[in-house]
XYZ file of C-alpha atoms in Angstrom:
544
model
C 51.621 90.324 31.651
C 53.860 90.193 28.576
C 53.488 86.483 28.161
C 49.664 86.768 28.545
C 49.597 89.336 25.768
C 51.610 86.992 23.562
C 49.236 84.129 24.348
C 46.220 86.194 23.223
C 48.072 87.547 20.119
C 49.393 84.180 19.273
C 45.891 82.503 19.801
C 44.184 85.195 17.577
C 46.899 84.704 14.843
C 46.439 80.873 14.885
C 42.737 81.416 14.820
C 42.768 83.838 11.783
C 45.284 81.693 9.853
C 43.078 78.601 10.497
C 40.007 80.407 9.227
C 42.086 81.509 6.159
C 43.163 77.972 5.330
C 39.628 76.670 5.895
C 38.318 79.395 3.597
C 40.796 78.639 0.810
C 39.918 74.900 1.066
C 36.112 75.457 0.966
C 36.442 77.835 -2.114
C 38.679 75.358 -3.908
C 36.388 72.411 -3.231
C 33.415 74.575 -4.345
C 35.468 75.439 -7.505
C 33.486 76.854 -10.484
C 30.223 76.598 -8.621
C 31.450 79.427 -6.363
C 32.001 81.650 -9.391
C 28.523 80.862 -10.895
C 26.905 81.386 -7.416
C 28.527 84.886 -7.258
C 27.213 85.517 -10.776
C 23.672 85.181 -9.281
C 24.111 88.057 -6.963
C 22.229 90.435 -9.355
C 18.851 88.892 -8.608
C 16.221 89.708 -5.972
C 16.905 90.787 -2.283
C 15.377 87.537 -0.980
C 17.840 85.477 -3.208
C 20.575 87.803 -2.082
C 20.007 86.717 1.479
C 20.517 83.090 0.675
C 23.451 83.825 -1.611
C 24.909 85.985 1.047
C 24.684 83.211 3.559
C 26.377 80.591 1.251
C 29.163 82.926 0.048
C 29.922 83.990 3.643
C 30.159 80.253 4.763
C 32.446 79.559 1.813
C 34.811 82.453 2.382
C 34.417 82.434 6.163
C 34.051 86.092 6.342
C 30.909 88.339 6.505
C 33.125 91.327 6.014
C 34.609 89.759 2.729
C 31.111 89.263 1.485
C 30.143 92.829 2.286
C 33.302 94.153 0.668
C 32.459 92.060 -2.453
C 28.840 93.585 -2.402
C 30.275 97.160 -2.135
C 32.521 96.380 -5.029
C 29.534 95.078 -7.144
C 27.498 98.131 -6.198
C 30.402 100.437 -7.068
C 30.585 98.907 -10.581
C 26.859 98.953 -11.111
C 26.087 95.238 -10.935
C 23.892 95.655 -7.973
C 21.303 98.204 -6.813
C 20.877 99.260 -3.222
C 17.927 96.879 -2.536
C 19.805 93.777 -3.774
C 22.966 94.750 -1.786
C 20.941 94.982 1.436
C 19.758 91.573 0.914
C 23.188 90.194 0.513
C 24.423 92.071 3.551
C 21.541 90.519 5.629
C 22.561 87.124 4.372
C 26.277 87.782 5.145
C 25.338 88.525 8.755
C 23.517 85.206 9.108
C 26.302 83.374 7.310
C 28.936 84.473 9.739
C 27.028 82.804 12.603
C 27.887 79.457 11.222
C 31.523 80.039 12.183
C 30.439 81.010 15.659
C 28.504 77.733 15.970
C 31.450 75.734 15.000
C 33.676 77.557 17.427
C 31.202 76.737 20.205
C 31.905 72.936 19.905
C 34.317 71.966 22.670
C 36.687 69.956 20.624
C 39.900 71.948 21.490
C 41.281 68.495 22.477
C 41.139 67.538 18.860
C 43.088 70.546 17.637
C 46.532 68.876 17.386
C 45.141 65.540 16.010
C 43.390 67.536 13.319
C 46.660 69.303 12.452
C 48.423 65.978 12.410
C 45.774 64.344 10.194
C 45.962 67.243 7.856
C 49.719 67.018 7.565
C 49.526 63.235 6.888
C 46.992 63.914 4.105
C 49.182 66.603 2.578
C 52.146 64.321 2.503
C 50.153 61.568 0.562
C 48.371 64.161 -1.669
C 51.545 64.845 -3.792
C 50.091 66.275 -7.001
C 46.426 65.668 -6.122
C 45.214 69.184 -5.658
C 41.784 68.211 -4.367
C 43.222 66.082 -1.532
C 45.896 68.721 -0.855
C 43.255 71.529 -0.347
C 41.153 69.169 1.719
C 44.328 68.572 3.887
C 44.810 72.355 4.266
C 41.145 72.630 5.389
C 41.670 70.035 8.054
C 44.773 71.811 9.217
C 42.887 75.044 9.255
C 40.239 73.589 11.375
C 42.841 72.229 13.842
C 44.644 75.587 14.026
C 41.290 77.395 14.583
C 40.688 75.207 17.693
C 44.326 75.464 18.692
C 43.986 79.241 18.697
C 40.872 79.009 20.815
C 42.822 76.753 23.270
C 45.587 79.322 23.393
C 43.326 82.201 23.926
C 41.658 80.519 26.908
C 44.865 79.498 28.650
C 45.270 79.860 32.479
C 47.410 82.977 32.094
C 44.616 84.726 30.110
C 41.945 83.720 32.606
C 44.251 84.778 35.526
C 44.656 88.262 34.145
C 40.854 88.554 33.687
C 40.226 87.426 37.250
C 42.359 90.336 38.339
C 40.147 92.842 36.690
C 36.826 91.928 37.979
C 35.809 95.630 38.201
C 36.042 95.937 34.438
C 33.959 92.792 33.967
C 31.331 94.072 36.359
C 31.213 97.342 34.440
C 30.511 95.381 31.235
C 27.859 93.466 32.909
C 26.057 96.492 34.513
C 26.430 98.813 31.561
C 25.671 97.200 28.176
C 26.711 100.234 26.248
C 30.209 99.781 27.637
C 30.123 96.154 26.425
C 28.989 97.249 22.997
C 31.762 99.820 22.681
C 34.349 97.065 23.918
C 32.970 94.628 21.208
C 33.330 97.363 18.493
C 36.964 98.232 19.524
C 38.023 94.701 19.783
C 36.579 93.796 16.370
C 38.165 96.849 14.784
C 41.544 95.920 16.266
C 41.456 92.236 15.258
C 39.719 92.847 12.085
C 37.591 89.699 12.420
C 34.174 89.374 14.038
C 34.669 85.593 14.275
C 37.929 86.045 16.130
C 36.175 88.435 18.662
C 33.396 85.835 19.235
C 35.878 83.063 19.456
C 37.932 85.062 22.045
C 34.705 85.746 24.139
C 33.552 82.029 23.977
C 37.062 80.790 24.850
C 37.354 83.047 27.937
C 33.722 82.711 29.123
C 33.898 78.868 28.857
C 37.035 78.764 30.977
C 36.666 81.623 33.462
C 34.393 79.922 36.025
C 31.726 82.379 35.584
C 33.754 85.598 35.538
C 32.330 86.470 32.126
C 28.643 85.772 31.929
C 25.901 86.595 29.421
C 25.422 90.058 30.784
C 28.907 90.955 29.735
C 29.157 88.707 26.626
C 25.976 89.624 24.856
C 26.806 93.328 24.645
C 30.264 92.510 23.274
C 28.668 90.328 20.566
C 26.401 93.247 19.614
C 29.349 95.597 19.488
C 31.147 93.025 17.405
C 28.328 93.229 14.733
C 28.900 97.000 14.552
C 32.678 96.888 14.442
C 32.658 94.412 11.593
C 31.214 97.131 9.248
C 34.419 99.220 9.379
C 36.151 97.417 6.553
C 33.297 98.032 4.139
C 33.323 101.686 5.149
C 36.960 101.906 4.441
C 36.571 100.282 0.920
C 33.602 102.518 0.004
C 35.431 105.804 0.931
C 37.103 106.025 -2.429
C 34.244 104.490 -4.364
C 31.023 105.808 -5.992
C 28.081 107.133 -3.990
C 26.066 103.964 -4.587
C 28.972 102.035 -2.904
C 28.863 104.480 0.009
C 25.137 103.774 0.275
C 25.729 99.982 0.503
C 28.408 100.511 3.138
C 25.848 102.817 4.995
C 23.267 100.111 4.704
C 25.532 97.571 6.517
C 26.251 100.168 9.298
C 22.548 101.127 9.794
C 21.236 97.572 9.589
C 23.693 96.435 12.368
C 23.345 99.671 14.297
C 19.593 99.828 14.492
C 19.425 96.134 15.172
C 21.717 96.599 18.149
C 19.578 99.434 19.570
C 16.374 97.272 19.250
C 18.071 94.289 21.003
C 19.493 96.512 23.788
C 16.057 97.852 24.450
C 14.658 94.288 24.549
C 17.747 93.075 26.379
C 15.885 91.112 29.238
C 13.687 89.215 26.804
C 16.660 88.643 24.469
C 18.799 87.345 27.425
C 16.019 84.889 28.411
C 15.698 83.454 25.023
C 19.488 82.922 24.867
C 19.563 81.216 28.260
C 16.676 78.884 27.177
C 18.660 77.893 23.948
C 21.361 75.983 25.755
C 22.788 75.299 29.266
C 26.370 75.718 28.047
C 27.827 79.307 28.250
C 29.897 78.922 25.027
C 26.829 77.688 23.034
C 24.743 80.384 24.605
C 27.219 83.078 23.237
C 27.142 81.493 19.787
C 23.416 81.315 19.944
C 23.231 84.928 20.944
C 25.080 85.843 17.876
C 22.798 83.621 15.682
C 19.545 84.786 17.174
C 20.521 88.481 16.741
C 21.422 88.196 13.075
C 18.514 85.856 12.100
C 15.915 87.927 13.993
C 17.338 91.196 12.815
C 16.969 90.005 9.223
C 13.507 88.759 9.765
C 12.523 92.169 11.270
C 14.141 94.289 8.572
C 13.440 92.341 5.430
C 9.857 93.675 4.955
C 11.357 97.197 5.272
C 14.178 96.863 2.832
C 12.653 99.438 0.438
C 12.148 101.890 3.368
C 15.769 101.424 4.566
C 17.039 101.918 0.997
C 14.995 105.304 0.852
C 16.302 106.377 4.158
C 19.957 105.788 3.036
C 19.216 107.497 -0.324
C 18.219 110.603 1.697
C 21.204 110.510 3.876
C 23.542 109.805 0.842
C 21.777 111.203 -2.206
C 22.906 110.110 -5.641
C 24.509 112.722 -7.920
C 24.787 112.602 -11.740
C 28.169 110.778 -12.195
C 29.840 109.902 -15.462
C 30.380 106.229 -15.676
C 33.972 105.602 -17.090
C 34.289 103.874 -20.400
C 37.457 102.156 -19.300
C 37.891 99.681 -16.506
C 34.868 99.297 -14.321
C 34.848 95.881 -12.548
C 38.452 94.909 -11.724
C 38.531 95.686 -8.019
C 41.719 94.537 -6.374
C 39.863 94.079 -2.958
C 38.010 91.053 -4.558
C 41.344 89.179 -5.232
C 42.184 89.161 -1.544
C 38.703 87.958 -0.553
C 37.802 85.284 -3.132
C 39.480 84.159 -6.364
C 35.999 83.217 -7.597
C 34.608 86.652 -7.160
C 37.669 88.140 -8.902
C 37.222 85.758 -11.831
C 33.519 86.811 -12.136
C 34.694 90.402 -12.152
C 36.946 89.581 -15.178
C 33.878 88.166 -17.002
C 31.926 91.294 -16.208
C 34.725 93.465 -17.533
C 34.837 91.451 -20.819
C 31.138 92.008 -21.229
C 31.664 95.620 -20.549
C 34.447 95.577 -23.223
C 32.036 93.805 -25.590
C 29.518 96.596 -25.175
C 32.161 99.179 -26.260
C 32.986 97.001 -29.302
C 29.250 96.961 -30.259
C 29.331 100.829 -29.906
C 32.142 100.793 -32.404
C 29.959 98.837 -34.886
C 27.175 101.516 -34.425
C 29.654 104.214 -35.331
C 30.927 102.212 -38.323
C 27.371 101.694 -39.611
C 26.762 105.474 -39.316
C 29.962 106.195 -41.272
C 29.091 103.729 -44.058
C 25.357 104.067 -44.504
C 24.405 107.231 -42.804
C 27.240 109.459 -43.919
C 27.286 112.955 -42.760
C 30.474 114.934 -43.466
C 29.706 117.292 -40.581
C 30.035 114.438 -37.978
C 33.386 113.049 -39.238
C 35.461 114.639 -36.534
C 33.086 113.946 -33.710
C 32.611 110.343 -34.774
C 36.414 109.843 -35.083
C 36.965 111.290 -31.568
C 34.442 108.909 -30.118
C 35.776 106.013 -31.875
C 39.276 106.707 -30.882
C 38.064 106.993 -27.288
C 36.476 103.570 -27.614
C 39.528 102.058 -29.121
C 41.692 103.429 -26.290
C 39.334 102.065 -23.654
C 39.460 98.632 -25.307
C 43.223 98.535 -25.300
C 43.365 99.672 -21.693
C 40.833 97.072 -20.571
C 42.757 94.265 -22.291
C 45.811 95.139 -20.582
C 44.145 95.603 -17.236
C 42.470 92.104 -17.580
C 45.849 90.478 -18.315
C 47.402 92.119 -15.237
C 44.350 91.452 -12.930
C 44.336 87.745 -14.044
C 47.971 87.492 -13.251
C 47.321 88.767 -9.762
C 44.635 86.143 -9.232
C 46.851 83.354 -10.622
C 49.624 84.361 -8.303
C 47.474 83.686 -5.268
C 46.795 80.125 -6.418
C 43.439 78.936 -7.683
C 41.623 75.743 -8.312
C 42.012 74.110 -11.704
C 38.383 75.058 -12.695
C 38.827 78.686 -11.820
C 42.242 78.773 -13.627
C 40.782 77.263 -16.839
C 37.864 79.763 -16.727
C 40.147 82.623 -16.099
C 42.396 81.546 -19.047
C 39.318 81.512 -21.362
C 38.262 85.006 -20.222
C 41.782 86.424 -20.825
C 41.724 84.781 -24.370
C 38.390 86.225 -25.075
C 39.611 89.705 -24.084
C 42.441 89.374 -26.579
C 40.044 88.360 -29.351
C 37.799 91.267 -28.462
C 40.813 93.700 -28.660
C 41.618 92.253 -32.068
C 38.071 92.842 -33.223
C 38.407 96.416 -32.081
C 41.589 96.664 -34.348
C 39.561 95.205 -37.290
C 36.901 97.798 -36.555
C 39.410 100.599 -36.834
C 40.512 99.213 -40.188
C 36.886 99.331 -41.331
C 36.361 102.931 -40.275
C 39.471 104.063 -42.010
C 37.957 102.924 -45.312
C 34.630 104.401 -44.970
C 35.280 106.830 -47.879
C 35.237 103.844 -50.325
C 31.381 104.020 -50.006
C 31.269 107.450 -51.560
C 30.921 107.099 -55.383
C 33.400 104.362 -55.618
C 31.269 101.313 -55.259
C 28.195 100.129 -57.259
C 24.920 99.570 -55.538
C 25.251 95.874 -55.768
C 28.689 96.007 -54.008
C 27.274 98.304 -51.222
C 24.376 95.810 -50.691
C 26.786 92.884 -50.414
C 28.879 94.776 -47.948
C 25.925 95.563 -45.809
C 24.754 92.021 -45.914
C 28.069 90.698 -44.635
C 28.339 93.543 -42.043
C 24.983 92.564 -40.603
C 26.122 88.917 -40.325
C 29.411 89.790 -38.762
C 27.748 92.122 -36.186
C 25.289 89.328 -35.265
C 28.407 87.015 -34.734
C 29.945 89.424 -32.293
C 26.627 89.869 -30.343
C 25.761 86.159 -30.238
C 29.301 85.143 -29.166
C 29.181 87.753 -26.294
C 25.667 86.633 -25.218
C 26.876 82.890 -25.187
C 29.668 83.880 -22.953
C 27.470 86.033 -20.703
C 24.802 83.173 -20.292
C 27.227 80.290 -20.812
C 24.792 79.030 -23.365
C 26.017 76.191 -25.587
C 23.152 76.695 -28.214
C 24.200 80.263 -28.849
C 27.851 79.274 -29.022
C 27.167 76.549 -31.574
C 25.030 79.029 -33.490
C 28.058 81.170 -34.110
C 30.482 78.312 -34.806
C 28.224 76.141 -37.010
C 25.976 78.717 -38.685
C 27.053 82.363 -38.493
C 30.727 82.062 -38.899
C 30.363 79.703 -41.843
C 27.901 81.991 -43.438
C 30.435 84.858 -43.074
C 33.113 82.673 -44.853
C 30.662 81.781 -47.515
C 29.815 85.534 -48.057
C 33.449 86.474 -48.115
C 34.221 84.070 -50.920
C 31.125 84.897 -53.017
C 31.322 88.648 -52.704
C 35.062 88.685 -53.303
C 34.569 86.791 -56.605
C 31.503 88.930 -57.595
C 33.506 92.112 -56.940
C 36.541 90.945 -59.002
C 34.105 90.420 -61.755
C 32.665 93.963 -61.429
C 36.193 95.333 -61.379
C 36.952 93.482 -64.636
C 33.782 94.873 -66.132
C 34.709 98.430 -64.992
C 31.555 98.755 -62.749
C 33.614 99.917 -59.714
C 36.492 102.387 -59.554
C 39.590 100.179 -59.997
C 41.751 102.078 -57.525
C 39.346 102.650 -54.635
C 37.175 99.756 -55.387
C 39.979 97.360 -54.528
C 39.557 98.435 -50.888
C 36.247 96.511 -50.949
C 38.275 93.233 -50.777
C 40.101 94.638 -47.734
C 36.782 95.333 -46.092
C 35.510 91.848 -46.710
C 38.780 90.442 -45.264
C 38.533 92.462 -42.110
C 34.841 91.399 -41.618
C 35.841 87.795 -42.175
C 38.575 88.011 -39.498
C 36.042 89.580 -37.041
C 33.928 86.438 -37.687
C 37.032 84.263 -36.762
C 37.549 86.087 -33.556
C 33.784 85.755 -32.687
C 34.078 82.054 -33.438
C 37.049 81.960 -30.900
C 34.919 83.566 -28.224
C 32.196 81.067 -28.681
C 34.774 78.339 -28.479
C 35.829 79.721 -25.041
C 32.254 79.562 -23.933
C 32.061 75.953 -24.844
C 35.315 75.233 -22.990
C 33.736 76.737 -19.878
C 30.480 74.802 -20.263
C 32.486 71.536 -20.822
C 34.333 72.219 -17.590
C 31.069 72.250 -15.701
C 29.911 69.055 -17.495
C 33.149 67.156 -16.603
C 32.617 68.176 -12.937
């Protein structure tokens, strides 16, 4: 009995570790394409289905994709309709793993591990080959786990509990409950399916479709638990996304239980092999469930909105997107979260520019304290986000990432530092807003506004180039806007010195004008740097 338990536990452990190695290899091979794919999640529900399928295949976990989706909803990147589409795609994507498991190639388990080890020995410093070797080893361990889970001892124990097997066959609800509990305990729907396939294929008919199908249906409900746990401490939109996952799988299970005889016949017709039938049962459920539900996505969203209504919530001005759950699921999704956080940080910087403009050109003494309080809050948020991005990026790097993701991540960290320095320059500008009051000539004020407009455009365009990964916008900053800022700084500095010499501006306060120009010029330099990071990221894609 104890040895049988260890056989099952060891088999599940090998299976899960194999999936992990395979997942890491697939994500590495996908490289920066994975990051860009995740960046398209904010589109339509239909596109969300396809993206959900691909991401789930790459990370080998529908739960992982769902947790990512909940995280994106929590941070405001996705709405409920879009999230439902991705969840549907994730359910379909996880069936690919089940189909791979159904191939009877357990005999190749050890040869695959051996081949992977040989590849890793010859890989040396070649990361691409090294990760490919890990993927081959992972595939071998996956099938070795299957082999262990279907050992004679395991089948022998099952044959001694035929009453329980008969109960599962006669009462589908018991099977659904068993599938839920098993998936919750193992924390992997693929492992549950693998275990059922392994035992059914080697138990000489002890476990048939009547027992296996309800377990598969329960497995689909049990896999929603992780997303629920992640959403518990999140915003109400994130709770809605988790509820969508539960309802989608729960309602689908009820429908398929009501149509169980028809469902069973379709599965039987799909293949003569019991292992393939179980894998097909999983695929048929998730594909047909998606087809049935897709036209009713808006209605499902409305139902969930009534069950979990939204309340007015203050969106924090500090860290919004750096969810630690993403790091353990996918380094590509975590890197994309860093990008989103930088864009959020950039919006705060642009809000600072608005306050400075008000202080300089729409001066109202009654708003000084309010403006200063708001600006200080922005400055504090920028500093906090910069520190958080550096710490979050370090966590990602420690897990080991592909060269492409590492380069992109480095560019993002550098961009955050430049943005933080832009925030410091903005603070310097605001501190000198009193220079505008009766100390400068109209000509000087006009020149300052002209350069301020150009500098603000540089910041906006550099951020937009990073967001869209647009080379045209990046070159616009580097070749045109930043050079214009440098030219303006030289011309206006010279013109102002001439005015000071002529006594047209206050000599003591008017000299601050030079400091203002210098700060604007430095902001232009930092914007130029951000545009350069955009080009580095784009060039990475071209090299690939």
